[in-house]
JSON list of C-alpha atoms in Angstrom, two decimals:
[
{"chain": "W", "resi": 188, "resn": "MET", "atom": "CA", "xyz": [57.23, 92.06, 144.18]},
{"chain": "W", "resi": 189, "resn": "ARG", "atom": "CA", "xyz": [59.42, 90.64, 141.41]},
{"chain": "W", "resi": 190, "resn": "ARG", "atom": "CA", "xyz": [57.80, 89.45, 138.27]},
{"chain": "W", "resi": 191, "resn": "PRO", "atom": "CA", "xyz": [58.91, 86.17, 136.68]},
{"chain": "W", "resi": 192, "resn": "PHE", "atom": "CA", "xyz": [61.06, 86.43, 133.55]},
{"chain": "W", "resi": 193, "resn": "GLY", "atom": "CA", "xyz": [58.97, 87.02, 130.45]},
{"chain": "W", "resi": 194, "resn": "SER", "atom": "CA", "xyz": [55.96, 88.45, 132.24]},
{"chain": "W", "resi": 195, "resn": "GLY", "atom": "CA", "xyz": [54.73, 92.01, 132.01]},
{"chain": "W", "resi": 196, "resn": "THR", "atom": "CA", "xyz": [54.88, 94.26, 128.99]},
{"chain": "W", "resi": 197, "resn": "GLY", "atom": "CA", "xyz": [57.93, 92.56, 127.50]},
{"chain": "W", "resi": 198, "resn": "THR", "atom": "CA", "xyz": [59.73, 95.77, 126.56]},
{"chain": "W", "resi": 199, "resn": "GLY", "atom": "CA", "xyz": [62.80, 94.87, 128.67]},
{"chain": "W", "resi": 200, "resn": "VAL", "atom": "CA", "xyz": [63.00, 91.40, 127.16]},
{"chain": "W", "resi": 201, "resn": "THR", "atom": "CA", "xyz": [62.43, 92.75, 123.67]},
{"chain": "W", "resi": 202, "resn": "ALA", "atom": "CA", "xyz": [65.17, 95.36, 124.12]},
{"chain": "W", "resi": 203, "resn": "SER", "atom": "CA", "xyz": [67.57, 92.73, 125.46]},
{"chain": "W", "resi": 204, "resn": "LEU", "atom": "CA", "xyz": [66.85, 90.44, 122.53]},
{"chain": "W", "resi": 205, "resn": "ALA", "atom": "CA", "xyz": [67.31, 93.33, 120.10]},
{"chain": "W", "resi": 206, "resn": "VAL", "atom": "CA", "xyz": [70.71, 94.17, 121.60]},
{"chain": "W", "resi": 207, "resn": "ALA", "atom": "CA", "xyz": [71.78, 90.51, 121.53]},
{"chain": "W", "resi": 208, "resn": "LEU", "atom": "CA", "xyz": [70.63, 90.14, 117.93]},
{"chain": "W", "resi": 209, "resn": "SER", "atom": "CA", "xyz": [72.47, 93.33, 116.93]},
{"chain": "W", "resi": 210, "resn": "LEU", "atom": "CA", "xyz": [75.70, 92.05, 118.51]},
{"chain": "W", "resi": 211, "resn": "LEU", "atom": "CA", "xyz": [75.28, 88.68, 116.81]},
{"chain": "W", "resi": 212, "resn": "LEU", "atom": "CA", "xyz": [74.69, 90.31, 113.40]},
{"chain": "W", "resi": 213, "resn": "ALA", "atom": "CA", "xyz": [77.66, 92.65, 113.83]},
{"chain": "W", "resi": 214, "resn": "SER", "atom": "CA", "xyz": [79.88, 89.68, 114.70]},
{"chain": "W", "resi": 215, "resn": "ALA", "atom": "CA", "xyz": [78.61, 87.72, 111.69]},
{"chain": "W", "resi": 216, "resn": "ALA", "atom": "CA", "xyz": [79.20, 90.68, 109.39]},
{"chain": "W", "resi": 217, "resn": "ALA", "atom": "CA", "xyz": [82.77, 91.06, 110.67]},
{"chain": "W", "resi": 218, "resn": "THR", "atom": "CA", "xyz": [83.36, 87.35, 110.11]},
{"chain": "W", "resi": 219, "resn": "LEU", "atom": "CA", "xyz": [82.02, 87.55, 106.56]},
{"chain": "W", "resi": 220, "resn": "ARG", "atom": "CA", "xyz": [84.21, 90.57, 105.82]},
{"chain": "W", "resi": 221, "resn": "SER", "atom": "CA", "xyz": [87.32, 88.77, 107.06]},
{"chain": "W", "resi": 222, "resn": "GLY", "atom": "CA", "xyz": [86.40, 85.54, 105.27]},
{"chain": "W", "resi": 223, "resn": "SER", "atom": "CA", "xyz": [86.85, 83.34, 108.34]},
{"chain": "W", "resi": 224, "resn": "GLN", "atom": "CA", "xyz": [87.09, 83.46, 112.08]},
{"chain": "W", "resi": 225, "resn": "ASP", "atom": "CA", "xyz": [90.61, 82.03, 112.13]},
{"chain": "W", "resi": 226, "resn": "GLU", "atom": "CA", "xyz": [92.24, 84.31, 109.56]},
{"chain": "W", "resi": 227, "resn": "LEU", "atom": "CA", "xyz": [94.91, 86.70, 110.71]},
{"chain": "W", "resi": 228, "resn": "PRO", "atom": "CA", "xyz": [93.67, 90.01, 112.08]},
{"chain": "W", "resi": 229, "resn": "PRO", "atom": "CA", "xyz": [94.04, 93.07, 109.80]},
{"chain": "W", "resi": 230, "resn": "ALA", "atom": "CA", "xyz": [97.07, 94.16, 111.82]},
{"chain": "W", "resi": 231, "resn": "ALA", "atom": "CA", "xyz": [98.97, 91.04, 110.69]},
{"chain": "W", "resi": 232, "resn": "GLU", "atom": "CA", "xyz": [98.16, 91.82, 107.07]},
{"chain": "W", "resi": 233, "resn": "GLU", "atom": "CA", "xyz": [99.40, 95.37, 107.56]},
{"chain": "W", "resi": 234, "resn": "LEU", "atom": "CA", "xyz": [102.65, 94.02, 109.03]},
{"chain": "W", "resi": 235, "resn": "ALA", "atom": "CA", "xyz": [103.18, 91.96, 105.89]},
{"chain": "W", "resi": 236, "resn": "ASP", "atom": "CA", "xyz": [102.90, 95.14, 103.80]},
{"chain": "W", "resi": 237, "resn": "ALA", "atom": "CA", "xyz": [105.01, 97.29, 106.09]},
{"chain": "W", "resi": 238, "resn": "ALA", "atom": "CA", "xyz": [108.29, 98.70, 104.85]},
{"chain": "W", "resi": 239, "resn": "PRO", "atom": "CA", "xyz": [111.42, 97.31, 106.47]},
{"chain": "W", "resi": 240, "resn": "ALA", "atom": "CA", "xyz": [112.63, 99.10, 109.58]},
{"chain": "W", "resi": 241, "resn": "ALA", "atom": "CA", "xyz": [115.15, 101.86, 108.98]},
{"chain": "W", "resi": 242, "resn": "GLY", "atom": "CA", "xyz": [118.64, 100.43, 108.96]},
{"chain": "W", "resi": 243, "resn": "ALA", "atom": "CA", "xyz": [117.47, 96.85, 108.42]},
{"chain": "W", "resi": 244, "resn": "ALA", "atom": "CA", "xyz": [119.73, 95.10, 105.93]},
{"chain": "W", "resi": 245, "resn": "ALA", "atom": "CA", "xyz": [118.21, 93.00, 103.17]},
{"chain": "W", "resi": 246, "resn": "VAL", "atom": "CA", "xyz": [118.53, 89.24, 103.53]},
{"chain": "W", "resi": 247, "resn": "ALA", "atom": "CA", "xyz": [120.53, 87.38, 100.89]},
{"chain": "W", "resi": 248, "resn": "PHE", "atom": "CA", "xyz": [118.39, 84.26, 100.90]},
{"chain": "W", "resi": 249, "resn": "ASP", "atom": "CA", "xyz": [118.84, 81.42, 98.42]},
{"chain": "W", "resi": 250, "resn": "HIS", "atom": "CA", "xyz": [115.71, 79.29, 98.12]},
{"chain": "W", "resi": 251, "resn": "ARG", "atom": "CA", "xyz": [117.69, 76.65, 96.19]},
{"chain": "W", "resi": 252, "resn": "VAL", "atom": "CA", "xyz": [119.68, 75.72, 99.30]},
{"chain": "W", "resi": 253, "resn": "HIS", "atom": "CA", "xyz": [116.65, 75.52, 101.55]},
{"chain": "W", "resi": 254, "resn": "VAL", "atom": "CA", "xyz": [114.05, 74.02, 99.17]},
{"chain": "W", "resi": 255, "resn": "ALA", "atom": "CA", "xyz": [115.89, 72.06, 96.47]},
{"chain": "W", "resi": 256, "resn": "ASP", "atom": "CA", "xyz": [118.99, 70.96, 98.39]},
{"chain": "W", "resi": 257, "resn": "ASN", "atom": "CA", "xyz": [117.44, 70.42, 101.85]},
{"chain": "W", "resi": 258, "resn": "GLY", "atom": "CA", "xyz": [113.79, 69.73, 100.97]},
{"chain": "W", "resi": 259, "resn": "LEU", "atom": "CA", "xyz": [112.22, 72.27, 103.32]},
{"chain": "W", "resi": 260, "resn": "ASP", "atom": "CA", "xyz": [108.50, 72.82, 102.81]},
{"chain": "W", "resi": 261, "resn": "CYS", "atom": "CA", "xyz": [107.33, 76.35, 101.97]},
{"chain": "W", "resi": 262, "resn": "GLN", "atom": "CA", "xyz": [105.12, 76.48, 105.04]},
{"chain": "W", "resi": 263, "resn": "LEU", "atom": "CA", "xyz": [108.02, 75.92, 107.41]},
{"chain": "W", "resi": 264, "resn": "CYS", "atom": "CA", "xyz": [109.06, 79.54, 106.85]},
{"chain": "W", "resi": 265, "resn": "HIS", "atom": "CA", "xyz": [105.79, 80.93, 105.46]},
{"chain": "W", "resi": 266, "resn": "ALA", "atom": "CA", "xyz": [103.79, 79.65, 108.40]},
{"chain": "W", "resi": 267, "resn": "TYR", "atom": "CA", "xyz": [100.66, 81.78, 107.96]},
{"chain": "W", "resi": 268, "resn": "ALA", "atom": "CA", "xyz": [99.82, 80.49, 104.47]},
{"chain": "W", "resi": 269, "resn": "ARG", "atom": "CA", "xyz": [97.54, 77.73, 105.75]},
{"chain": "W", "resi": 270, "resn": "ARG", "atom": "CA", "xyz": [95.87, 79.99, 108.34]},
{"chain": "W", "resi": 271, "resn": "GLY", "atom": "CA", "xyz": [95.27, 83.37, 106.76]},
{"chain": "W", "resi": 272, "resn": "PRO", "atom": "CA", "xyz": [95.45, 85.82, 103.90]},
{"chain": "W", "resi": 273, "resn": "VAL", "atom": "CA", "xyz": [99.21, 86.42, 103.94]},
{"chain": "W", "resi": 274, "resn": "ALA", "atom": "CA", "xyz": [101.85, 83.71, 103.80]},
{"chain": "W", "resi": 275, "resn": "GLY", "atom": "CA", "xyz": [104.08, 85.67, 106.15]},
{"chain": "W", "resi": 276, "resn": "LEU", "atom": "CA", "xyz": [107.82, 86.15, 106.08]},
{"chain": "W", "resi": 277, "resn": "PRO", "atom": "CA", "xyz": [110.06, 84.57, 108.68]},
{"chain": "W", "resi": 278, "resn": "ALA", "atom": "CA", "xyz": [111.46, 86.61, 111.52]},
{"chain": "W", "resi": 279, "resn": "ALA", "atom": "CA", "xyz": [115.12, 86.24, 112.45]},
{"chain": "W", "resi": 280, "resn": "ALA", "atom": "CA", "xyz": [114.06, 83.96, 115.32]},
{"chain": "W", "resi": 281, "resn": "ARG", "atom": "CA", "xyz": [112.65, 81.41, 112.84]},
{"chain": "W", "resi": 282, "resn": "CYS", "atom": "CA", "xyz": [115.95, 81.37, 110.92]},
{"chain": "W", "resi": 283, "resn": "ALA", "atom": "CA", "xyz": [117.97, 81.22, 114.13]},
{"chain": "W", "resi": 284, "resn": "GLY", "atom": "CA", "xyz": [115.96, 78.24, 115.34]},
{"chain": "W", "resi": 285, "resn": "CYS", "atom": "CA", "xyz": [117.61, 76.06, 112.70]},
{"chain": "W", "resi": 286, "resn": "HIS", "atom": "CA", "xyz": [120.84, 77.91, 112.11]},
{"chain": "W", "resi": 287, "resn": "ARG", "atom": "CA", "xyz": [121.97, 77.62, 115.73]},
{"chain": "W", "resi": 288, "resn": "PHE", "atom": "CA", "xyz": [122.77, 74.05, 114.69]},
{"chain": "W", "resi": 289, "resn": "VAL", "atom": "CA", "xyz": [122.81, 74.00, 110.88]},
{"chain": "W", "resi": 290, "resn": "ALA", "atom": "CA", "xyz": [125.64, 75.61, 108.87]},
{"chain": "W", "resi": 291, "resn": "ALA", "atom": "CA", "xyz": [126.59, 77.73, 111.88]},
{"chain": "W", "resi": 292, "resn": "GLU", "atom": "CA", "xyz": [130.13, 78.26, 110.51]},
{"chain": "W", "resi": 293, "resn": "ASN", "atom": "CA", "xyz": [128.88, 79.66, 107.18]},
{"chain": "W", "resi": 294, "resn": "PRO", "atom": "CA", "xyz": [129.77, 83.41, 106.99]},
{"chain": "W", "resi": 295, "resn": "ALA", "atom": "CA", "xyz": [126.26, 84.37, 105.83]},
{"chain": "W", "resi": 296, "resn": "VAL", "atom": "CA", "xyz": [124.74, 82.40, 108.71]},
{"chain": "W", "resi": 297, "resn": "GLU", "atom": "CA", "xyz": [127.19, 83.94, 111.18]},
{"chain": "W", "resi": 298, "resn": "SER", "atom": "CA", "xyz": [126.07, 87.38, 109.98]},
{"chain": "W", "resi": 299, "resn": "LEU", "atom": "CA", "xyz": [122.41, 86.38, 110.33]},
{"chain": "W", "resi": 300, "resn": "MET", "atom": "CA", "xyz": [122.98, 85.07, 113.84]},
{"chain": "W", "resi": 301, "resn": "ALA", "atom": "CA", "xyz": [124.82, 88.25, 114.85]},
{"chain": "W", "resi": 302, "resn": "ARG", "atom": "CA", "xyz": [121.85, 90.29, 113.64]},
{"chain": "W", "resi": 303, "resn": "PHE", "atom": "CA", "xyz": [119.47, 88.02, 115.53]},
{"chain": "W", "resi": 304, "resn": "GLU", "atom": "CA", "xyz": [121.49, 88.30, 118.75]},
{"chain": "W", "resi": 305, "resn": "ALA", "atom": "CA", "xyz": [121.55, 92.10, 118.35]},
{"chain": "W", "resi": 306, "resn": "GLY", "atom": "CA", "xyz": [117.76, 92.14, 117.92]},
{"chain": "W", "resi": 307, "resn": "GLU", "atom": "CA", "xyz": [117.96, 93.56, 114.39]},
{"chain": "W", "resi": 308, "resn": "PRO", "atom": "CA", "xyz": [114.92, 92.89, 112.19]},
{"chain": "W", "resi": 309, "resn": "LEU", "atom": "CA", "xyz": [115.27, 91.20, 108.82]},
{"chain": "W", "resi": 310, "resn": "ALA", "atom": "CA", "xyz": [114.32, 93.16, 105.71]},
{"chain": "W", "resi": 311, "resn": "TRP", "atom": "CA", "xyz": [112.69, 91.05, 103.04]},
{"chain": "W", "resi": 312, "resn": "THR", "atom": "CA", "xyz": [112.11, 92.34, 99.52]},
{"chain": "W", "resi": 313, "resn": "ARG", "atom": "CA", "xyz": [108.48, 92.05, 98.48]},
{"chain": "W", "resi": 314, "resn": "VAL", "atom": "CA", "xyz": [108.07, 90.26, 95.14]},
{"chain": "W", "resi": 315, "resn": "HIS", "atom": "CA", "xyz": [104.35, 89.55, 94.74]},
{"chain": "W", "resi": 316, "resn": "ARG", "atom": "CA", "xyz": [101.70, 92.23, 95.18]},
{"chain": "W", "resi": 317, "resn": "LEU", "atom": "CA", "xyz": [98.04, 92.31, 94.23]},
{"chain": "W", "resi": 318, "resn": "PRO", "atom": "CA", "xyz": [96.03, 95.53, 93.87]},
{"chain": "W", "resi": 319, "resn": "ASP", "atom": "CA", "xyz": [94.37, 96.81, 97.04]},
{"chain": "W", "resi": 320, "resn": "TYR", "atom": "CA", "xyz": [90.91, 96.08, 95.66]},
{"chain": "W", "resi": 321, "resn": "VAL", "atom": "CA", "xyz": [91.67, 92.34, 95.47]},
{"chain": "W", "resi": 322, "resn": "ARG", "atom": "CA", "xyz": [91.04, 90.30, 98.61]},
{"chain": "W", "resi": 323, "resn": "PHE", "atom": "CA", "xyz": [93.25, 87.23, 98.32]},
{"chain": "W", "resi": 324, "resn": "THR", "atom": "CA", "xyz": [93.79, 84.64, 101.00]},
{"chain": "W", "resi": 325, "resn": "HIS", "atom": "CA", "xyz": [96.49, 82.00, 100.89]},
{"chain": "W", "resi": 326, "resn": "LYS", "atom": "CA", "xyz": [94.51, 79.85, 103.33]},
{"chain": "W", "resi": 327, "resn": "ARG", "atom": "CA", "xyz": [91.71, 78.98, 100.90]},
{"chain": "W", "resi": 328, "resn": "HIS", "atom": "CA", "xyz": [94.19, 78.05, 98.19]},
{"chain": "W", "resi": 329, "resn": "VAL", "atom": "CA", "xyz": [96.46, 75.98, 100.45]},
{"chain": "W", "resi": 330, "resn": "ARG", "atom": "CA", "xyz": [93.48, 74.13, 101.92]},
{"chain": "W", "resi": 331, "resn": "ALA", "atom": "CA", "xyz": [92.14, 73.49, 98.40]},
{"chain": "W", "resi": 332, "resn": "GLY", "atom": "CA", "xyz": [95.42, 71.77, 97.54]},
{"chain": "W", "resi": 333, "resn": "VAL", "atom": "CA", "xyz": [96.78, 74.41, 95.18]},
{"chain": "W", "resi": 334, "resn": "ALA", "atom": "CA", "xyz": [100.56, 73.93, 95.18]},
{"chain": "W", "resi": 335, "resn": "CYS", "atom": "CA", "xyz": [102.64, 77.00, 95.96]},
{"chain": "W", "resi": 336, "resn": "GLY", "atom": "CA", "xyz": [104.41, 76.64, 92.62]},
{"chain": "W", "resi": 337, "resn": "THR", "atom": "CA", "xyz": [101.14, 77.14, 90.75]},
{"chain": "W", "resi": 338, "resn": "CYS", "atom": "CA", "xyz": [101.37, 80.87, 91.41]},
{"chain": "W", "resi": 339, "resn": "HIS", "atom": "CA", "xyz": [104.96, 81.32, 92.58]},
{"chain": "W", "resi": 340, "resn": "GLY", "atom": "CA", "xyz": [106.75, 79.04, 90.13]},
{"chain": "W", "resi": 341, "resn": "ASP", "atom": "CA", "xyz": [109.59, 76.66, 90.95]},
{"chain": "W", "resi": 342, "resn": "VAL", "atom": "CA", "xyz": [110.99, 78.72, 93.81]},
{"chain": "W", "resi": 343, "resn": "GLY", "atom": "CA", "xyz": [113.32, 75.86, 94.73]},
{"chain": "W", "resi": 344, "resn": "ALA", "atom": "CA", "xyz": [115.20, 76.49, 91.48]},
{"chain": "W", "resi": 345, "resn": "MET", "atom": "CA", "xyz": [115.49, 80.26, 92.04]},
{"chain": "W", "resi": 346, "resn": "ARG", "atom": "CA", "xyz": [118.42, 81.94, 93.70]},
{"chain": "W", "resi": 347, "resn": "THR", "atom": "CA", "xyz": [116.39, 85.13, 94.00]},
{"chain": "W", "resi": 348, "resn": "VAL", "atom": "CA", "xyz": [112.60, 84.84, 93.88]},
{"chain": "W", "resi": 349, "resn": "GLU", "atom": "CA", "xyz": [110.96, 86.43, 90.85]},
{"chain": "W", "resi": 350, "resn": "GLN", "atom": "CA", "xyz": [107.32, 86.76, 89.91]},
{"chain": "W", "resi": 351, "resn": "VAL", "atom": "CA", "xyz": [106.64, 84.20, 87.17]},
{"chain": "W", "resi": 352, "resn": "ALA", "atom": "CA", "xyz": [102.84, 84.29, 86.92]},
{"chain": "W", "resi": 353, "resn": "PRO", "atom": "CA", "xyz": [101.09, 87.49, 85.83]},
{"chain": "W", "resi": 354, "resn": "LEU", "atom": "CA", "xyz": [98.59, 87.31, 88.74]},
{"chain": "W", "resi": 355, "resn": "THR", "atom": "CA", "xyz": [96.09, 89.25, 86.62]},
{"chain": "W", "resi": 356, "resn": "MET", "atom": "CA", "xyz": [92.35, 88.87, 86.94]},
{"chain": "W", "resi": 357, "resn": "GLY", "atom": "CA", "xyz": [92.19, 86.90, 83.67]},
{"chain": "W", "resi": 358, "resn": "TRP", "atom": "CA", "xyz": [94.93, 84.55, 84.84]},
{"chain": "W", "resi": 359, "resn": "CYS", "atom": "CA", "xyz": [93.17, 83.94, 88.18]},
{"chain": "W", "resi": 360, "resn": "VAL", "atom": "CA", "xyz": [89.73, 83.49, 86.58]},
{"chain": "W", "resi": 361, "resn": "GLY", "atom": "CA", "xyz": [91.22, 81.01, 84.10]},
{"chain": "W", "resi": 362, "resn": "CYS", "atom": "CA", "xyz": [92.66, 78.97, 86.96]},
{"chain": "W", "resi": 363, "resn": "HIS", "atom": "CA", "xyz": [89.33, 79.06, 88.81]},
{"chain": "W", "resi": 364, "resn": "GLU", "atom": "CA", "xyz": [87.51, 77.87, 85.67]},
{"chain": "W", "resi": 365, "resn": "GLN", "atom": "CA", "xyz": [90.05, 75.11, 85.10]},
{"chain": "W", "resi": 366, "resn": "ARG", "atom": "CA", "xyz": [89.68, 73.86, 88.69]},
{"chain": "W", "resi": 367, "resn": "GLN", "atom": "CA", "xyz": [85.92, 74.51, 88.82]},
{"chain": "W", "resi": 368, "resn": "ALA", "atom": "CA", "xyz": [86.51, 76.85, 91.76]},
{"chain": "W", "resi": 369, "resn": "PRO", "atom": "CA", "xyz": [84.07, 79.62, 92.66]},
{"chain": "W", "resi": 370, "resn": "ASP", "atom": "CA", "xyz": [84.12, 82.54, 90.24]},
{"chain": "W", "resi": 371, "resn": "ASP", "atom": "CA", "xyz": [81.64, 84.92, 91.83]},
{"chain": "W", "resi": 372, "resn": "CYS", "atom": "CA", "xyz": [82.98, 88.49, 91.86]},
{"chain": "W", "resi": 373, "resn": "LEU", "atom": "CA", "xyz": [82.55, 88.72, 95.63]},
{"chain": "W", "resi": 374, "resn": "ILE", "atom": "CA", "xyz": [85.01, 85.88, 96.18]},
{"chain": "W", "resi": 375, "resn": "CYS", "atom": "CA", "xyz": [87.90, 88.29, 95.50]},
{"chain": "W", "resi": 376, "resn": "HIS", "atom": "CA", "xyz": [86.30, 91.73, 95.46]},
{"chain": "W", "resi": 377, "resn": "TYR", "atom": "CA", "xyz": [84.49, 92.64, 98.68]}
]
């Protein structure tokens, strides 16, 4: 004879609830560690830090042409900034999406398109780097309305991007104080 659910000694129900609670707590802990459910997975962050593929040529990219002259928004190419910790760097396919039609006769664009057609990856030079013990996410800053130039400077006026802000703890804390943003240690160090 089958017993109705919840009758008897309750050890089966208690064990099931314990397992469900454990899974729920593990999921919540993972979410807290990542900062949000919709941030990029750790693998995407690792890709952003990865060295360029062997044989990949560096990209001669002039932000002045794209930002100042043509008014492109940062997030058109750095598409992950509003969704996760890293801003992301564009793949050749992103560049090719526009340059199939725009400035296609330009020798630099022709070279880029040839690399795209050959399946060659683009090698970008990393400019900004925080220490490994700092957990920074672009998403929180973009969603809070912090302009890209606040930390990266007037990139639209730069031929080659350079780090203009010190990105030190004191500099970041000063900005947080100025904007009345959270300044708990665990915001950036966890």
